[in-house]
Structures are given as C-alpha cells and as structure tokens.
Tab-separated table of N, CA and C in Angstrom:
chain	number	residue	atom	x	y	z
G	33	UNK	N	-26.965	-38.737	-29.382
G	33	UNK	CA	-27.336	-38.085	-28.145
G	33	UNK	C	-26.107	-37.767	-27.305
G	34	UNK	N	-25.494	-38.445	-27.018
G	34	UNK	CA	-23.662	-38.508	-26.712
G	34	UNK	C	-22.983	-37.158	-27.047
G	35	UNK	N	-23.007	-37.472	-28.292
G	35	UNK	CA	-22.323	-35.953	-28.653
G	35	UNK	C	-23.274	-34.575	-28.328
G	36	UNK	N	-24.405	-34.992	-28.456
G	36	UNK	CA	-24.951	-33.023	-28.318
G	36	UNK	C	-24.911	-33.146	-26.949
G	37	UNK	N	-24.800	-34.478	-25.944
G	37	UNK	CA	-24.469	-33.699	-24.494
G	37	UNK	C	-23.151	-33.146	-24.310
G	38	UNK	N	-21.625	-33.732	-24.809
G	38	UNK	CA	-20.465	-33.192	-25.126
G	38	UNK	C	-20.220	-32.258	-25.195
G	39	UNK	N	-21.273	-31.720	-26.431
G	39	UNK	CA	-21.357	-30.243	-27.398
G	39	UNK	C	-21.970	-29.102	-26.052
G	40	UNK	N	-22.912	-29.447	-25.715
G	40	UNK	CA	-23.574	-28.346	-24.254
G	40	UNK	C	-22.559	-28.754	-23.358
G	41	UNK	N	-22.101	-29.595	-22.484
G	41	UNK	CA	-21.200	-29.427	-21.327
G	41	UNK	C	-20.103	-28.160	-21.945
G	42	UNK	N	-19.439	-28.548	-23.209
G	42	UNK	CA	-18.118	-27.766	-23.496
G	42	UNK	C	-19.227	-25.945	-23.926
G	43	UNK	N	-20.183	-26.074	-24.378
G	43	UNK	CA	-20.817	-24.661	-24.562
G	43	UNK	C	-21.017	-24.115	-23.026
G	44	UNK	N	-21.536	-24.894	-22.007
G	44	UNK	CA	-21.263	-24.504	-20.674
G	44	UNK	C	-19.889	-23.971	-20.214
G	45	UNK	N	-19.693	-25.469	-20.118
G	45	UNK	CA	-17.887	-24.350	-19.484
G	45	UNK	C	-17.209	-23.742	-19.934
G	46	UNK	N	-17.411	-23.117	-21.635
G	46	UNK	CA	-16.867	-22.115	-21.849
G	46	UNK	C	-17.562	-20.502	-21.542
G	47	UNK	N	-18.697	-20.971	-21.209
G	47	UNK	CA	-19.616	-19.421	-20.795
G	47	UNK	C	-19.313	-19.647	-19.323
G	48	UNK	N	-18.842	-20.589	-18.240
G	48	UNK	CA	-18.382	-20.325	-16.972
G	48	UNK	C	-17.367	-19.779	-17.027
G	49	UNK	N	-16.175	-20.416	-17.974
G	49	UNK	CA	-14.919	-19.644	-18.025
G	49	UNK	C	-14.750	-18.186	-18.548
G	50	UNK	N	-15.473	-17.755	-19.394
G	50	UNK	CA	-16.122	-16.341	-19.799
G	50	UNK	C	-16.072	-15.927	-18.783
G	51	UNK	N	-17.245	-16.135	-17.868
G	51	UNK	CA	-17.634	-15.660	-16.619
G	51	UNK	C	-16.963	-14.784	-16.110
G	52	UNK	N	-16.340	-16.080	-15.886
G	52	UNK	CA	-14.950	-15.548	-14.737
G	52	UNK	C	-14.056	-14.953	-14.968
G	53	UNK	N	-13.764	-14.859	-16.392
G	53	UNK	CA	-12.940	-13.906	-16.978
G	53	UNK	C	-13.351	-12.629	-16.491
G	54	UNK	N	-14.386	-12.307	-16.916
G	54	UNK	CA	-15.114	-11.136	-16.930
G	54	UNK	C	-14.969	-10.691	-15.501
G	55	UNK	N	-15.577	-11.531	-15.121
G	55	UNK	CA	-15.759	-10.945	-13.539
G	55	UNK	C	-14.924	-10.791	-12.700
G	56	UNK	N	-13.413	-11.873	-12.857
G	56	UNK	CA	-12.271	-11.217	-12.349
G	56	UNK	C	-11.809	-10.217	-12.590
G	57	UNK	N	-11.870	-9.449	-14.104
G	57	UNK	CA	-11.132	-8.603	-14.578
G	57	UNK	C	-11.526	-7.443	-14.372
G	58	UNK	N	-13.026	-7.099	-14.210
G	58	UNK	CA	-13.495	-5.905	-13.597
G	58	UNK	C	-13.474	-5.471	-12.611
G	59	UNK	N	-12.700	-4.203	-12.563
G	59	UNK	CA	-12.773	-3.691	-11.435
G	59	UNK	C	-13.714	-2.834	-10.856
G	60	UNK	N	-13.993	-2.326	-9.778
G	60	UNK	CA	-14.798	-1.156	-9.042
G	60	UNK	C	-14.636	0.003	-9.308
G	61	UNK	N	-15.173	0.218	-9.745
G	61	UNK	CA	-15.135	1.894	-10.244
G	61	UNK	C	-15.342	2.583	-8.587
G	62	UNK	N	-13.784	3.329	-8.244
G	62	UNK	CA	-14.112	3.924	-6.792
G	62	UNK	C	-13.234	5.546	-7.411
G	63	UNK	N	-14.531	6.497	-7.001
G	63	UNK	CA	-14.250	7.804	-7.876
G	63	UNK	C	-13.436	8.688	-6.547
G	64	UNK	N	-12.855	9.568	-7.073
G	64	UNK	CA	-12.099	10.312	-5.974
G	64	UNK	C	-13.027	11.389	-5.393
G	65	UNK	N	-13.091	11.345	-4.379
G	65	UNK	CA	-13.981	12.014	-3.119
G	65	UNK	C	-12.837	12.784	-2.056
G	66	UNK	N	-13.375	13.468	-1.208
G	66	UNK	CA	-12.736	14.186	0.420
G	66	UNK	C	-13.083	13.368	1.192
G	67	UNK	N	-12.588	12.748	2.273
G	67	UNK	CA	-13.177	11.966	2.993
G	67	UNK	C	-12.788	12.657	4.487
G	68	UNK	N	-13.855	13.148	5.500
G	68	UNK	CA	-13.024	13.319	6.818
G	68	UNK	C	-13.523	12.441	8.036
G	69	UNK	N	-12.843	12.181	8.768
G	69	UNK	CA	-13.144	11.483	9.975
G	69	UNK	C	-12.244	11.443	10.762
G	70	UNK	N	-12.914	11.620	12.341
G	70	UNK	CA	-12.066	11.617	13.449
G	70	UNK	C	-11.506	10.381	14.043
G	71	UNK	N	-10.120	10.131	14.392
G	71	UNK	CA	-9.476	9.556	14.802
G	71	UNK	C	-8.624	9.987	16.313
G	72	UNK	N	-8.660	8.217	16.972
G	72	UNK	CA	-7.951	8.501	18.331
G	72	UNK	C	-7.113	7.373	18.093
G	73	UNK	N	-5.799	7.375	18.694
G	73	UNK	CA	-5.140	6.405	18.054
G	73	UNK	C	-4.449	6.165	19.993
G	74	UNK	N	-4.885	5.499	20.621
G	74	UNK	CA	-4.297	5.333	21.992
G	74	UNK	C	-3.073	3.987	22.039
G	75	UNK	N	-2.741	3.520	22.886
G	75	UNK	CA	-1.660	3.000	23.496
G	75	UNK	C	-2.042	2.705	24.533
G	76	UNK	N	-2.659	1.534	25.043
G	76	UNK	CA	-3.051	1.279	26.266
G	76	UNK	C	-2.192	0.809	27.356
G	77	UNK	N	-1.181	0.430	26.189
G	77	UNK	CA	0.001	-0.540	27.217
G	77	UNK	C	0.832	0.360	27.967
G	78	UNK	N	0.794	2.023	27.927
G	78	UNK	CA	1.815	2.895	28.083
G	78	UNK	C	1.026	3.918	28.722
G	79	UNK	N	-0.595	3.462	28.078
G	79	UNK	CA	-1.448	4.669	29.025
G	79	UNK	C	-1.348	6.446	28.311
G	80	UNK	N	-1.510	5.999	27.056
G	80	UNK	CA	-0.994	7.333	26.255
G	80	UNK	C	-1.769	7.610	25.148
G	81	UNK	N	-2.176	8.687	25.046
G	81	UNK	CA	-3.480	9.241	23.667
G	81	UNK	C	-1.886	9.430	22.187
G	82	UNK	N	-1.695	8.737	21.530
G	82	UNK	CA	-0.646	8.930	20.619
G	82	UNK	C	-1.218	10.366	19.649
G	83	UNK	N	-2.619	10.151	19.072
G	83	UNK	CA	-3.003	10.802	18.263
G	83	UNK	C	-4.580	11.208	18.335
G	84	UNK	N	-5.123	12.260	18.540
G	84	UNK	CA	-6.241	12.666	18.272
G	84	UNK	C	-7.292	13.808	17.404
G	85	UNK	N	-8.088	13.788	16.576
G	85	UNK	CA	-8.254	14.567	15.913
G	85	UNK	C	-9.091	14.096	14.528
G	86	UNK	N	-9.348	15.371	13.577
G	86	UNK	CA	-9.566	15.007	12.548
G	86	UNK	C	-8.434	15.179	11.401
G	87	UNK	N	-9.267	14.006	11.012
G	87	UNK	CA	-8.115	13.429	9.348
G	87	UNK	C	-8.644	13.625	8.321
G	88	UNK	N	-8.516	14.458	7.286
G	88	UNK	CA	-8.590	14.332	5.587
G	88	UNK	C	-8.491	13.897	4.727
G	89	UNK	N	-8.703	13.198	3.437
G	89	UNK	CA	-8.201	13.189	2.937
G	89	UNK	C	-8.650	13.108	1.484
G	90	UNK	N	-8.080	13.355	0.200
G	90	UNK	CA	-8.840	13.112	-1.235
G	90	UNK	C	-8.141	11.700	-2.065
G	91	UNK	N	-9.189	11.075	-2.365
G	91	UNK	CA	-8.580	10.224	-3.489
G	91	UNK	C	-9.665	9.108	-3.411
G	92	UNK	N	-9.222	7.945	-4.158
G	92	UNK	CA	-10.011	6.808	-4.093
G	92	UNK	C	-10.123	6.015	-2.945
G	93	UNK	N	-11.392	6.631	-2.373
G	93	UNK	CA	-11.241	5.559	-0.666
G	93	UNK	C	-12.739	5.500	-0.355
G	94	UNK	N	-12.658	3.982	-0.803
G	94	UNK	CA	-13.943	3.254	-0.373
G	94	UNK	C	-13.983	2.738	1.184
G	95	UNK	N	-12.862	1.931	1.920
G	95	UNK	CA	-13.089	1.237	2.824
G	95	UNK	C	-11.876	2.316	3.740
G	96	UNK	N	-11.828	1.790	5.015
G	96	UNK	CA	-10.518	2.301	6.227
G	96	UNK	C	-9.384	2.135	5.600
G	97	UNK	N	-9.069	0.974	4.555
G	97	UNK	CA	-8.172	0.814	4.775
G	97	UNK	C	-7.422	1.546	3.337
G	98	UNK	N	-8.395	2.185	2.326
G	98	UNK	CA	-8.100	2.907	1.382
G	98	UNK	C	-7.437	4.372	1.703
G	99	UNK	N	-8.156	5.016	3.238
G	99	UNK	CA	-7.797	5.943	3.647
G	99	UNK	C	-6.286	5.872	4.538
G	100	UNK	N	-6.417	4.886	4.963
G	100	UNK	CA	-5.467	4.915	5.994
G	100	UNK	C	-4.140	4.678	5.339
G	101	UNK	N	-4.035	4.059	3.756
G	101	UNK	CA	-2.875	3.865	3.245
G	101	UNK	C	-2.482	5.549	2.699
G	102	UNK	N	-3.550	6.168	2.988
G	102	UNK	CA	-2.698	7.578	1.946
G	102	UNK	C	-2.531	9.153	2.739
G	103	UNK	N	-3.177	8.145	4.237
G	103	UNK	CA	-2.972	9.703	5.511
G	103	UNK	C	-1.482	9.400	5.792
G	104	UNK	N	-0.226	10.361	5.678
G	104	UNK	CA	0.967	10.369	6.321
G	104	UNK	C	0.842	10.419	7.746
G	105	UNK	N	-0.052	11.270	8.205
G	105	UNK	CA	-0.225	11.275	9.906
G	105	UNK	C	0.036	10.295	10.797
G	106	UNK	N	-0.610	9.267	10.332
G	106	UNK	CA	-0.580	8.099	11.341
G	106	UNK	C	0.504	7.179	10.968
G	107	UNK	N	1.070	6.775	10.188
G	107	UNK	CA	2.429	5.911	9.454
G	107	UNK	C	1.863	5.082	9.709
G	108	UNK	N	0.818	4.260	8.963
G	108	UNK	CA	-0.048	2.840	9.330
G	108	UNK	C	1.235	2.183	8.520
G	109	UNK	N	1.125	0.804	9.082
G	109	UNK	CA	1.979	-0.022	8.279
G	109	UNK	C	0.614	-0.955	8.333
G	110	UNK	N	0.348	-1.955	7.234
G	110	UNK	CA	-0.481	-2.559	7.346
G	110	UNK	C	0.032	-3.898	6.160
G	111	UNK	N	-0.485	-5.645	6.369
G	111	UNK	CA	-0.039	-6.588	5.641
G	111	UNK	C	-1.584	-7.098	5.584
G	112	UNK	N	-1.278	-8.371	4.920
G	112	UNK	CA	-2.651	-9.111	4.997
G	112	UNK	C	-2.430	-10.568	5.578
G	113	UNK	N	-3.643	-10.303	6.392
G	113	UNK	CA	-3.069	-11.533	7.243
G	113	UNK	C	-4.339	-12.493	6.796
G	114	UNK	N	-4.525	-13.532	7.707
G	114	UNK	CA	-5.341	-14.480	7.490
G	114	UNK	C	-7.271	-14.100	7.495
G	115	UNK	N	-7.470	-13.589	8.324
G	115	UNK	CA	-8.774	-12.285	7.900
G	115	UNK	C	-9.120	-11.605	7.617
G	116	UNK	N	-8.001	-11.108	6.775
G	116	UNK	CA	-8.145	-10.071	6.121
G	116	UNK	C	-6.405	-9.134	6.696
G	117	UNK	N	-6.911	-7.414	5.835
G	117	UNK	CA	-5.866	-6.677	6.067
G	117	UNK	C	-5.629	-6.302	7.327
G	118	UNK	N	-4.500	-6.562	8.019
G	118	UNK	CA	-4.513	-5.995	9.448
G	118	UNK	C	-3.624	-4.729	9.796
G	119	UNK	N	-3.499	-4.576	10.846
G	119	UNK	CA	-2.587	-2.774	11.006
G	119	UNK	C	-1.572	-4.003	11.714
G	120	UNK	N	-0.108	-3.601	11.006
G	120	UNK	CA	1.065	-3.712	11.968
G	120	UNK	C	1.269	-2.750	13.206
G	121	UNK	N	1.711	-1.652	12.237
G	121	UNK	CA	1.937	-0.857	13.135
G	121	UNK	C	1.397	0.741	12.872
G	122	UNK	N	0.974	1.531	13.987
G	122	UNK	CA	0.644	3.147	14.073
G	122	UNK	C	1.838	3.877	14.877
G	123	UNK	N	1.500	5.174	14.018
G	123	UNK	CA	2.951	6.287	15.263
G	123	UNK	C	4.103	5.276	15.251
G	124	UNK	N	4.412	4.122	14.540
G	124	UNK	CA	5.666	3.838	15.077
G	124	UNK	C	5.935	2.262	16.165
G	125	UNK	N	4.521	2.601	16.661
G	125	UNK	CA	4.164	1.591	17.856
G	125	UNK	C	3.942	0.325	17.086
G	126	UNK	N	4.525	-0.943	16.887
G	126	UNK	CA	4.147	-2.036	16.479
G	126	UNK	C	3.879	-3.160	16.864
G	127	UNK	N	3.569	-4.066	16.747
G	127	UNK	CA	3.184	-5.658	17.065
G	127	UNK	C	4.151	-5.849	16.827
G	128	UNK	N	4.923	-6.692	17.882
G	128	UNK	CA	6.159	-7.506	17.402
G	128	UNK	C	5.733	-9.202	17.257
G	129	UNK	N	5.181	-9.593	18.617
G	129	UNK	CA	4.634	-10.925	17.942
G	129	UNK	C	2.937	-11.160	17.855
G	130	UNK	N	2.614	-12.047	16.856
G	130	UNK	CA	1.210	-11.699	16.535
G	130	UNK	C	0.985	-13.009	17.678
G	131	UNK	N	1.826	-13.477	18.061
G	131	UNK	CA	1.145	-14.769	18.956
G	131	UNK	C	0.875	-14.277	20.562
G	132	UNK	N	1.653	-13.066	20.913
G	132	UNK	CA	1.582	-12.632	22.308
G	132	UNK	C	0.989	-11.343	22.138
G	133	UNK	N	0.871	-10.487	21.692
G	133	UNK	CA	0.833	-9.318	21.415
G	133	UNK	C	2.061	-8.410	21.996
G	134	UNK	N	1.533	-6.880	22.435
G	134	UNK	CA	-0.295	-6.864	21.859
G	134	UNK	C	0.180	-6.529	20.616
G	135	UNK	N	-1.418	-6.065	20.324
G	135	UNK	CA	-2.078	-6.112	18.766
G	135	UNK	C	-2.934	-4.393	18.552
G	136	UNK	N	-2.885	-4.153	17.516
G	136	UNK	CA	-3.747	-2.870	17.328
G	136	UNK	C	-5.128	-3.325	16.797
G	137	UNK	N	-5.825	-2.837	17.324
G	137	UNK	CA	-7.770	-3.376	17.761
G	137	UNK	C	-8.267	-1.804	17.207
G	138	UNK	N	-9.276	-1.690	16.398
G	138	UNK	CA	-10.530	-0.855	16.160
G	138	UNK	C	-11.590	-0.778	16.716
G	139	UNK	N	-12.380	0.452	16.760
G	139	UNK	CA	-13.849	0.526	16.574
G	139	UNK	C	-14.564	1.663	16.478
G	140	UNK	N	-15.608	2.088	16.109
G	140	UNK	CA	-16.335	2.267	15.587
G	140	UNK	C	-17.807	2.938	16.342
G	141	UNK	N	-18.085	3.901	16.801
G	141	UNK	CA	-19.356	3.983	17.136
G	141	UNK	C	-20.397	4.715	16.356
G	142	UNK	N	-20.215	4.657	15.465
G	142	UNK	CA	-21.088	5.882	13.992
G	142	UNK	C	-20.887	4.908	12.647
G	143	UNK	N	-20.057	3.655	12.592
G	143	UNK	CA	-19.959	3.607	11.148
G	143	UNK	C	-21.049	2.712	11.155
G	144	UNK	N	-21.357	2.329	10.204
G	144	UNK	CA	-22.722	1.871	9.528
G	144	UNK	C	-22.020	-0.022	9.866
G	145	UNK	N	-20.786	-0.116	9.097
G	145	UNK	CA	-19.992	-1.300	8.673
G	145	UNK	C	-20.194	-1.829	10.496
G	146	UNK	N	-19.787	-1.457	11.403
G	146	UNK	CA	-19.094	-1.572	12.877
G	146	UNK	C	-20.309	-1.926	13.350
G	147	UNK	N	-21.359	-0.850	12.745
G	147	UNK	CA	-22.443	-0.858	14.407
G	147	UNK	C	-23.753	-1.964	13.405
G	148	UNK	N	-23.667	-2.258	12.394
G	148	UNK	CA	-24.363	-3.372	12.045
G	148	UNK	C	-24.115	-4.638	12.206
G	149	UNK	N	-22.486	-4.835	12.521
G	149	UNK	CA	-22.238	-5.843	12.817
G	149	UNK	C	-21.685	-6.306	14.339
G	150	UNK	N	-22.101	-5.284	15.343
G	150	UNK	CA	-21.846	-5.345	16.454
G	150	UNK	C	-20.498	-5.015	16.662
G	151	UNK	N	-19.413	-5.382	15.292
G	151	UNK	CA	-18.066	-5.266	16.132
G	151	UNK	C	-17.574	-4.648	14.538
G	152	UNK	N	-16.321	-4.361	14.363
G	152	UNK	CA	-16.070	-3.852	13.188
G	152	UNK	C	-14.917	-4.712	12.485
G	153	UNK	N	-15.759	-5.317	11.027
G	153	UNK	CA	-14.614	-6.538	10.597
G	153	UNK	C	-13.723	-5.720	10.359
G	154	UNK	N	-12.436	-6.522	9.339
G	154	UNK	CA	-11.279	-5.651	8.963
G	154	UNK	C	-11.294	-4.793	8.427
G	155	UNK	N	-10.146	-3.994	7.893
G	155	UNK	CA	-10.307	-2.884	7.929
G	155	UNK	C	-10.163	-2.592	5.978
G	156	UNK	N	-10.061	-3.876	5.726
G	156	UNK	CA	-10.631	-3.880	4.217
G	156	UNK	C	-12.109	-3.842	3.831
G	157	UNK	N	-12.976	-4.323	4.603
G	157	UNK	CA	-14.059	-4.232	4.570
G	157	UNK	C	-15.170	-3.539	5.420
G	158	UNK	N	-14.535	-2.225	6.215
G	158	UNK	CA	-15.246	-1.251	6.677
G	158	UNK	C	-15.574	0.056	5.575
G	159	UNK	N	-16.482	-0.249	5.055
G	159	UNK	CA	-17.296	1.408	4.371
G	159	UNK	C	-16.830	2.840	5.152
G	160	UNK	N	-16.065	3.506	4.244
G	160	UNK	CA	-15.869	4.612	5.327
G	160	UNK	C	-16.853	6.205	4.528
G	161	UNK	N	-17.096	6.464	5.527
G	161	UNK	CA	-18.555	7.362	5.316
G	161	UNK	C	-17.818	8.793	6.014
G	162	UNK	N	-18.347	10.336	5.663
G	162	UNK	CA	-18.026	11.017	6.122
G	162	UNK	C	-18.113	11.319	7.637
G	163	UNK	N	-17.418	11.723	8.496
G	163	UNK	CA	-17.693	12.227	9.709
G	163	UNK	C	-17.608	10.737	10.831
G	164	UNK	N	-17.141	9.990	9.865
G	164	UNK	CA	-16.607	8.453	11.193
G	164	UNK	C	-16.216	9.069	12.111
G	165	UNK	N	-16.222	8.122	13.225
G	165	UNK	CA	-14.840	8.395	14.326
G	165	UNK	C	-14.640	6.951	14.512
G	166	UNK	N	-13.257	6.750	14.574
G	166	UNK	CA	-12.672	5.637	14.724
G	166	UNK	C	-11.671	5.634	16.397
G	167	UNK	N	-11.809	4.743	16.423
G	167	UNK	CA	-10.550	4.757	17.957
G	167	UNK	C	-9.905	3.643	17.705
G	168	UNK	N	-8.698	3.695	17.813
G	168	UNK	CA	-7.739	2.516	17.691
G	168	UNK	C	-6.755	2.300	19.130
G	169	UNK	N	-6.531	0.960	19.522
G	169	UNK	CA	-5.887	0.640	20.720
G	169	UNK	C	-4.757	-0.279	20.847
G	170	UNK	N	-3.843	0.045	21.166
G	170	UNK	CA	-3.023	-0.629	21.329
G	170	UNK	C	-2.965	-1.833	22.707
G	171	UNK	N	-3.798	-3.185	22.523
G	171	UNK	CA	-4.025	-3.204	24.222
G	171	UNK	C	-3.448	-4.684	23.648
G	172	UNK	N	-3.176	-5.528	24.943
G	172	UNK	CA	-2.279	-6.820	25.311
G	172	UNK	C	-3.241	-7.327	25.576
C-alpha cells in the first residue's frame, strides 16, 4: 500500500510540474490591431496642458501600457515597480523621488478597466479599447 501511495504522489507532481510548464510557457496570442485614443497629458505642478489630442497606433496592444511603449509622441519612460508597471517619466517631465514626488497619476472616464473599478489599476492591466480618453497628471 506504501508504494502505490509513492507511485500516485510522484504521478501527481509530475502532472503539476507539467502544468506549469505548460502554462508558463504559453503565451497570449495578442494580434496586431489600430488602436486610437485620446490623450491629455497635463503638469499640474507648472499649471500646463503638455500634450493633447488623439494618438494612433498599430501593433500588438492589449493593455495602456502596450500602447504607450510604441507611441514616440509622448517619450513614456516606464519601469516596474512594486504594483505593477509605473510611468517614470512623460514629455520629458519626470519623478525624481518616488518618496516625495510628485508622481504621474491616470484616469480614465470611458475605459471599461477604470470605470469598473472605480479608479484605474496600472497601466499593465488596463484593457485598452478603441476611442479611450485617458488624462494623465503630473500632481505632488
């Protein structure tokens, strides 16, 4: 009896380790699309509209932050921080310390991701849908 429990634990954890093989290794199939949405990119600390308008763009972009790595317009600099991906810096304008600010802040009044969750998580995990508008702020 000993051994055929042996024999199933090790037949188990090799179909968990399977698993996970599997399931790490697959990726998302994200197909190339146009994506447009309007953007305001302000500066509160200076009292200044940096950027306004609509943005384009084609390629693989599921979330904000798929788009925002491949618009030249805005020069997002972006790292990953502890909640995810965050924006360093827009136009140039950056966070120098993340402990004082300021900080560049989002939102959202049309996206599905933002207005279901009252506020809009990061910007790895915002769905970006045609015809968004996003506003971004530079505030202290």
């Amino acid at each position: 009896m000993g051994e055929m429990n042996m024999r199933f634990v090790k037949v188990f954890l090799a179909m968990c380790v399977l698993s996970m093989v599997v399931a790490c290794g697959s990726k998302r199939d994200i197909e190339q699309r146009e994506v447009s949405v309007y953007i305001v990119v302000e500066d509160t600390t200076t009292s200044s509209v940096l950027f306004e308008g609509e943005i384009s763009a084609v390629g693989e972009i599921e979330t904000l932050e798929d788009l925002l790595a491949i618009v030249p317009e805005l020069e997002v600099v972006m790292s990953k921080g502890a909640y995810g991906v965050q924006i360093d810096s827009i136009l140039g304008v950056k966070t120098e310390n993340w402990s004082k600010g300021p900080w560049w802040v989002f939102s959202s009044d049309n996206n599905t991701s933002c207005v279901e969750m009252g506020m809009c998580p990061a910007i790895s995990e915002v769905v970006i849908e045609n015809n968004n508008r996003f506003k971004f702020e530079f505030i202290q």
